[in-house]
Short mmCIF file of C-alpha atoms and ligand atoms in Angstrom, two decimals:
data_model
loop_
_atom_site.label_atom_id
_atom_site.label_comp_id
_atom_site.label_asym_id
_atom_site.label_seq_id
_atom_site.Cartn_x
_atom_site.Cartn_y
_atom_site.Cartn_z
CA MET A 290 -14.99 -10.58 -9.47
CA THR A 291 -12.93 -12.71 -11.66
CA GLU A 292 -9.39 -13.39 -12.51
CA THR A 293 -8.32 -13.48 -8.92
CA PRO A 294 -7.62 -16.95 -7.68
CA LEU A 295 -9.77 -18.40 -5.17
CA PRO A 296 -7.53 -18.88 -1.93
CA GLN A 297 -7.80 -22.09 -0.28
CA GLY A 298 -9.34 -21.62 3.34
CA ALA A 299 -6.66 -22.12 6.07
CA GLU A 300 -6.88 -25.06 8.57
CA VAL A 301 -6.15 -23.66 11.79
CA LEU A 302 -4.92 -26.26 14.57
CA VAL A 303 -4.61 -24.56 18.18
CA THR A 304 -2.84 -27.02 20.81
CA ASP A 305 -2.89 -25.97 24.31
CA VAL A 306 -2.13 -22.26 23.95
CA ARG A 307 -1.93 -20.13 27.29
CA LYS A 308 -1.24 -16.32 27.49
CA ALA A 309 -1.24 -14.44 30.79
CA PHE A 310 -1.01 -10.82 31.21
CA ARG A 311 0.56 -9.37 34.30
CA THR A 312 -1.94 -7.31 36.12
CA GLY A 313 0.50 -5.45 38.72
CA GLY A 314 2.50 -6.93 41.55
CA ASP A 315 3.10 -10.69 40.88
CA GLN A 316 -0.64 -11.16 39.87
CA GLN A 317 -1.18 -12.87 36.45
CA LEU A 318 -4.28 -12.84 34.59
CA ARG A 319 -4.87 -15.87 32.29
CA ALA A 320 -6.68 -14.56 29.31
CA VAL A 321 -6.43 -17.85 27.27
CA ASP A 322 -6.05 -20.66 29.43
CA GLY A 323 -5.07 -23.89 27.36
CA VAL A 324 -7.39 -23.60 24.51
CA SER A 325 -7.18 -26.50 21.90
CA LEU A 326 -9.24 -26.48 18.88
CA ARG A 327 -9.44 -27.18 15.17
CA ILE A 328 -10.97 -25.03 12.67
CA GLY A 329 -11.38 -26.92 9.41
CA PRO A 330 -10.39 -24.95 6.03
CA GLY A 331 -13.04 -22.65 4.54
CA ARG A 332 -15.00 -22.87 7.98
CA LEU A 333 -17.11 -20.09 9.72
CA VAL A 334 -16.72 -19.96 13.24
CA ALA A 335 -18.24 -17.81 15.86
CA LEU A 336 -16.18 -17.01 18.91
CA THR A 337 -18.59 -16.11 22.03
CA GLY A 338 -18.36 -15.80 25.60
CA PRO A 339 -18.76 -13.05 28.09
CA SER A 340 -16.87 -10.11 28.16
CA GLY A 341 -13.32 -10.50 29.34
CA SER A 342 -13.56 -14.33 28.43
CA GLY A 343 -10.34 -14.19 26.22
CA LYS A 344 -12.17 -13.73 22.44
CA SER A 345 -9.95 -10.93 21.43
CA THR A 346 -6.83 -12.36 23.06
CA LEU A 347 -7.33 -15.73 21.16
CA LEU A 348 -7.77 -13.72 17.86
CA HIS A 349 -4.65 -11.66 18.51
CA LEU A 350 -2.82 -14.77 19.18
CA LEU A 351 -4.14 -16.32 15.68
CA GLY A 352 -3.18 -13.17 13.99
CA ALA A 353 0.33 -13.32 15.50
CA ILE A 354 -0.52 -9.68 16.90
CA GLU A 355 0.81 -11.38 20.37
CA ARG A 356 2.63 -14.46 21.14
CA PRO A 357 1.15 -17.29 23.36
CA ASP A 358 3.28 -18.21 26.54
CA SER A 359 3.11 -21.86 25.22
CA GLY A 360 1.25 -23.93 23.09
CA SER A 361 1.41 -24.13 19.19
CA ILE A 362 -0.93 -22.42 16.25
CA GLU A 363 -0.62 -23.90 13.17
CA VAL A 364 -1.95 -21.93 10.35
CA ALA A 365 -2.28 -23.71 6.84
CA GLY A 366 0.52 -26.27 8.21
CA THR A 367 2.90 -23.72 9.55
CA ASP A 368 3.48 -23.11 13.32
CA ILE A 369 3.35 -19.48 13.41
CA THR A 370 4.59 -19.27 17.21
CA ALA A 371 7.71 -20.37 15.69
CA LEU A 372 8.26 -17.80 13.02
CA GLY A 373 10.91 -15.33 12.96
CA ARG A 374 10.15 -11.48 12.11
CA ARG A 375 10.30 -11.57 8.44
CA ALA A 376 7.99 -14.53 8.21
CA LEU A 377 5.71 -13.28 10.83
CA ALA A 378 5.59 -9.88 8.80
CA ASP A 379 4.57 -12.12 5.72
CA TYR A 380 2.15 -14.08 7.57
CA ARG A 381 0.43 -11.30 8.98
CA ARG A 382 0.26 -9.48 5.51
CA GLY A 383 -1.27 -13.14 4.11
CA ILE A 384 -4.48 -13.02 6.66
CA GLY A 385 -7.04 -10.45 7.05
CA ILE A 386 -8.34 -8.76 10.25
CA VAL A 387 -11.50 -6.62 10.83
CA PHE A 388 -11.88 -4.69 14.17
CA GLN A 389 -14.95 -3.42 15.62
CA ARG A 390 -13.79 0.16 15.14
CA PHE A 391 -13.34 0.26 11.33
CA HIS A 392 -9.88 1.69 11.50
CA LEU A 393 -9.93 3.29 8.05
CA LEU A 394 -7.53 6.05 7.70
CA PRO A 395 -9.93 9.24 7.41
CA ALA A 396 -7.73 11.11 4.65
CA LEU A 397 -7.77 8.13 2.27
CA THR A 398 -10.80 7.47 -0.10
CA ALA A 399 -12.45 4.10 0.35
CA LEU A 400 -10.56 2.90 -2.65
CA ASP A 401 -7.27 3.93 -1.17
CA ASN A 402 -7.78 2.42 2.01
CA VAL A 403 -8.47 -0.99 0.43
CA ILE A 404 -5.28 -0.55 -1.61
CA ALA A 405 -3.41 0.72 1.97
CA PRO A 406 -2.30 -2.77 3.06
CA VAL A 407 -0.77 -3.77 -0.21
CA LEU A 408 0.71 -0.42 -1.28
CA PRO A 409 3.99 -0.97 0.06
CA VAL A 410 4.53 -4.33 -1.63
CA ARG A 411 4.71 -5.88 -5.04
CA THR A 412 1.58 -7.88 -6.13
CA ALA A 413 0.89 -10.12 -8.80
CA PHE A 414 -2.50 -8.23 -9.21
CA ASP A 415 -3.30 -4.98 -10.27
CA LYS A 416 -4.14 -3.23 -7.00
CA ARG A 417 -6.57 -0.33 -8.04
CA ALA A 418 -8.55 -3.18 -10.09
CA ARG A 419 -8.34 -5.43 -7.12
CA ALA A 420 -9.75 -2.79 -4.53
CA ARG A 421 -12.48 -2.02 -7.35
CA GLU A 422 -13.48 -5.41 -7.53
CA LEU A 423 -13.64 -5.85 -3.78
CA LEU A 424 -15.72 -2.70 -3.15
CA ALA A 425 -18.14 -3.92 -5.87
CA ALA A 426 -18.25 -7.46 -3.91
CA VAL A 427 -19.12 -5.60 -0.56
CA GLY A 428 -21.74 -3.32 -2.51
CA LEU A 429 -19.90 -0.08 -2.61
CA ALA A 430 -19.46 0.02 -6.18
CA GLY A 431 -19.50 3.80 -7.05
CA ARG A 432 -18.54 5.06 -3.70
CA GLU A 433 -14.67 4.35 -4.47
CA ASP A 434 -13.85 8.07 -4.15
CA ALA A 435 -15.69 8.67 -0.94
CA LEU A 436 -13.98 9.79 2.30
CA PRO A 437 -14.87 7.51 5.33
CA SER A 438 -16.32 10.28 6.72
CA LYS A 439 -19.28 10.53 3.87
CA LEU A 440 -19.84 6.70 4.45
CA SER A 441 -22.37 5.37 7.02
CA GLY A 442 -21.01 2.78 9.77
CA GLY A 443 -22.40 0.02 7.93
CA GLN A 444 -20.45 1.16 4.67
CA GLN A 445 -17.31 1.99 6.48
CA GLN A 446 -16.96 -1.66 7.92
CA ARG A 447 -17.70 -2.86 4.06
CA VAL A 448 -14.81 -0.91 3.32
CA ALA A 449 -12.66 -2.43 6.14
CA ILE A 450 -13.93 -5.77 5.01
CA ALA A 451 -12.71 -5.29 1.45
CA ARG A 452 -9.15 -4.21 2.83
CA ALA A 453 -9.15 -6.85 4.71
CA LEU A 454 -9.74 -9.25 1.78
CA VAL A 455 -7.34 -7.40 -0.77
CA ASN A 456 -4.50 -9.87 -0.45
CA SER A 457 -6.82 -12.98 -0.82
CA PRO A 458 -6.39 -14.13 2.65
CA SER A 459 -6.81 -17.59 3.62
CA LEU A 460 -7.91 -16.87 6.93
CA LEU A 461 -9.91 -13.91 8.11
CA LEU A 462 -10.08 -12.76 11.88
CA ALA A 463 -13.07 -10.34 12.82
CA ASP A 464 -13.30 -9.11 16.44
CA GLU A 465 -16.98 -7.67 16.88
CA PRO A 466 -17.00 -6.54 13.37
CA THR A 467 -20.89 -5.65 13.94
CA GLY A 468 -20.42 -4.20 17.53
CA ASN A 469 -20.51 -0.66 16.41
CA LEU A 470 -23.41 -1.07 14.06
CA ASP A 471 -27.19 -1.21 14.47
CA SER A 472 -28.60 -4.62 14.72
CA ARG A 473 -29.99 -4.44 11.26
CA THR A 474 -27.05 -3.07 9.77
CA GLY A 475 -25.09 -5.58 11.74
CA ALA A 476 -27.01 -8.49 10.35
CA GLU A 477 -26.18 -7.08 6.86
CA VAL A 478 -22.31 -6.92 7.37
CA PHE A 479 -22.61 -10.29 8.91
CA GLU A 480 -24.46 -11.62 5.82
CA LEU A 481 -21.90 -10.21 3.74
CA LEU A 482 -19.13 -12.12 5.38
CA THR A 483 -21.02 -15.25 4.72
CA GLU A 484 -21.26 -14.57 1.12
CA LEU A 485 -17.61 -13.51 0.77
CA ARG A 486 -16.87 -16.88 2.50
CA ALA A 487 -18.72 -18.71 0.06
CA THR A 488 -17.27 -16.81 -2.98
CA TYR A 489 -13.64 -16.78 -1.91
CA GLY A 490 -13.60 -19.89 0.16
CA THR A 491 -11.87 -17.93 3.09
CA THR A 492 -11.73 -19.82 6.77
CA MET A 493 -13.40 -16.86 9.08
CA VAL A 494 -13.12 -16.67 12.85
CA VAL A 495 -15.71 -13.95 14.00
CA ALA A 496 -15.76 -12.74 17.71
CA THR A 497 -19.41 -11.88 18.41
CA HIS A 498 -21.50 -10.83 21.51
CA ASP A 499 -24.64 -11.60 19.33
CA PRO A 500 -26.23 -14.59 19.80
CA GLY A 501 -28.20 -14.55 16.55
CA LEU A 502 -24.92 -13.92 14.30
CA ALA A 503 -23.21 -16.90 16.37
CA GLU A 504 -26.18 -19.10 15.66
CA ALA A 505 -25.95 -18.33 11.79
CA CYS A 506 -22.34 -19.55 11.80
CA GLU A 507 -21.63 -23.20 11.24
CA GLU A 508 -19.70 -23.65 14.41
CA GLN A 509 -19.76 -21.93 17.80
CA VAL A 510 -16.56 -21.86 19.90
CA ARG A 511 -17.37 -20.71 23.45
CA LEU A 512 -14.91 -19.27 25.94
CA HIS A 513 -15.29 -18.70 29.69
CA ASP A 514 -12.25 -17.49 31.93
CA GLY A 515 -9.91 -18.21 29.04
CA ARG A 516 -10.79 -21.88 28.61
CA LEU A 517 -13.38 -23.61 26.02
CA GLN A 518 -16.66 -24.56 26.98
CA ALA A 519 -18.38 -27.22 25.42
CA ALA A 520 -20.96 -26.43 22.71
CA GLU A 521 -24.47 -26.28 24.15
N1 ATP B 1889 -2.76 -5.96 27.11
C1 ATP B 1889 -3.42 -6.57 28.32
N2 ATP B 1889 -2.77 -6.71 29.48
C2 ATP B 1889 -3.50 -6.86 30.47
N3 ATP B 1889 -4.68 -7.52 30.54
C3 ATP B 1889 -5.36 -7.98 29.30
C4 ATP B 1889 -4.59 -7.59 28.06
N4 ATP B 1889 -5.63 -7.86 27.07
C5 ATP B 1889 -6.56 -8.50 27.67
N5 ATP B 1889 -6.29 -8.53 28.99
C6 ATP B 1889 -7.16 -9.27 29.78
O1 ATP B 1889 -7.40 -10.52 29.28
C7 ATP B 1889 -8.64 -10.83 29.52
C8 ATP B 1889 -9.43 -11.38 28.36
O2 ATP B 1889 -9.64 -10.23 27.37
P1 ATP B 1889 -10.14 -10.01 26.14
O3 ATP B 1889 -9.94 -8.81 25.60
O4 ATP B 1889 -9.35 -11.34 25.41
O5 ATP B 1889 -11.62 -10.49 26.41
P2 ATP B 1889 -12.82 -10.31 25.27
O6 ATP B 1889 -13.53 -11.91 25.57
O7 ATP B 1889 -12.44 -9.97 23.93
O8 ATP B 1889 -13.86 -9.59 25.80
P3 ATP B 1889 -14.87 -8.43 25.32
O9 ATP B 1889 -16.24 -9.19 25.07
O10 ATP B 1889 -15.14 -7.23 26.31
O11 ATP B 1889 -14.26 -7.75 24.15
C9 ATP B 1889 -9.28 -9.65 30.11
O12 ATP B 1889 -9.56 -10.19 31.60
C10 ATP B 1889 -8.49 -8.62 29.90
O13 ATP B 1889 -8.71 -7.59 30.92
MG1 MG B 1890 -12.95 -8.56 22.93
#
């Protein structure tokens, strides 16, 4: 766990962001409805709120998987809503995303899953060495050659987290990363995220239904019907 330069966690500035979906006929569903918030560099923020409140949509907007209808999203000083195709692809490569369903490639070993995002691009670091280092950092030293089917759910999520970090992202987005895990394994994976944050300084936004995990974050952002609710 040396050599790799520490990324500076990104500051995230969300200003009056809206995203509506058409739901048949002329109906519009306001999934994210005028959200403004600032996330300081290197912060660990929980995104909470009931099912359908807009957590995933907001994460997708932050990850530039979706574009907002209006508003701006600045990440490390760049308004990602104004980027062209190529710059957007660069942006997406520079952040890490972890999903509830681990989305590992079943035919690839743990090590190759971690390398997969950077396989097609030239990197300043040795890809295999970096992947080994990250697998060790998530507690999977010795399991580099295991196929996902031979790993437990918690271990698969650890591989997914290592994969999300392969590019030293300044921002990590996690959508219910513990949602498919039992509570103890979920707590361990969450603990791992907090450790990685301390090691790498990555800004992390974690959508979670688990009040215990949300409490353990430095900040909680609560959504209701696409709007921010004042923190309790
Ligand atoms: N692609 C889409 N097309 C139409 N409606 C959508 C789409 N994505 C999300 N929605 C709607 O937007 C609202 C917010 O959904 P979102 O997935 O962001 O909620 P969530 O807070 O992540 O919920 P959960 O806790 O169940 O994951 C919901 O009413 C959902 O049905
Ligand atoms: Mg969701």
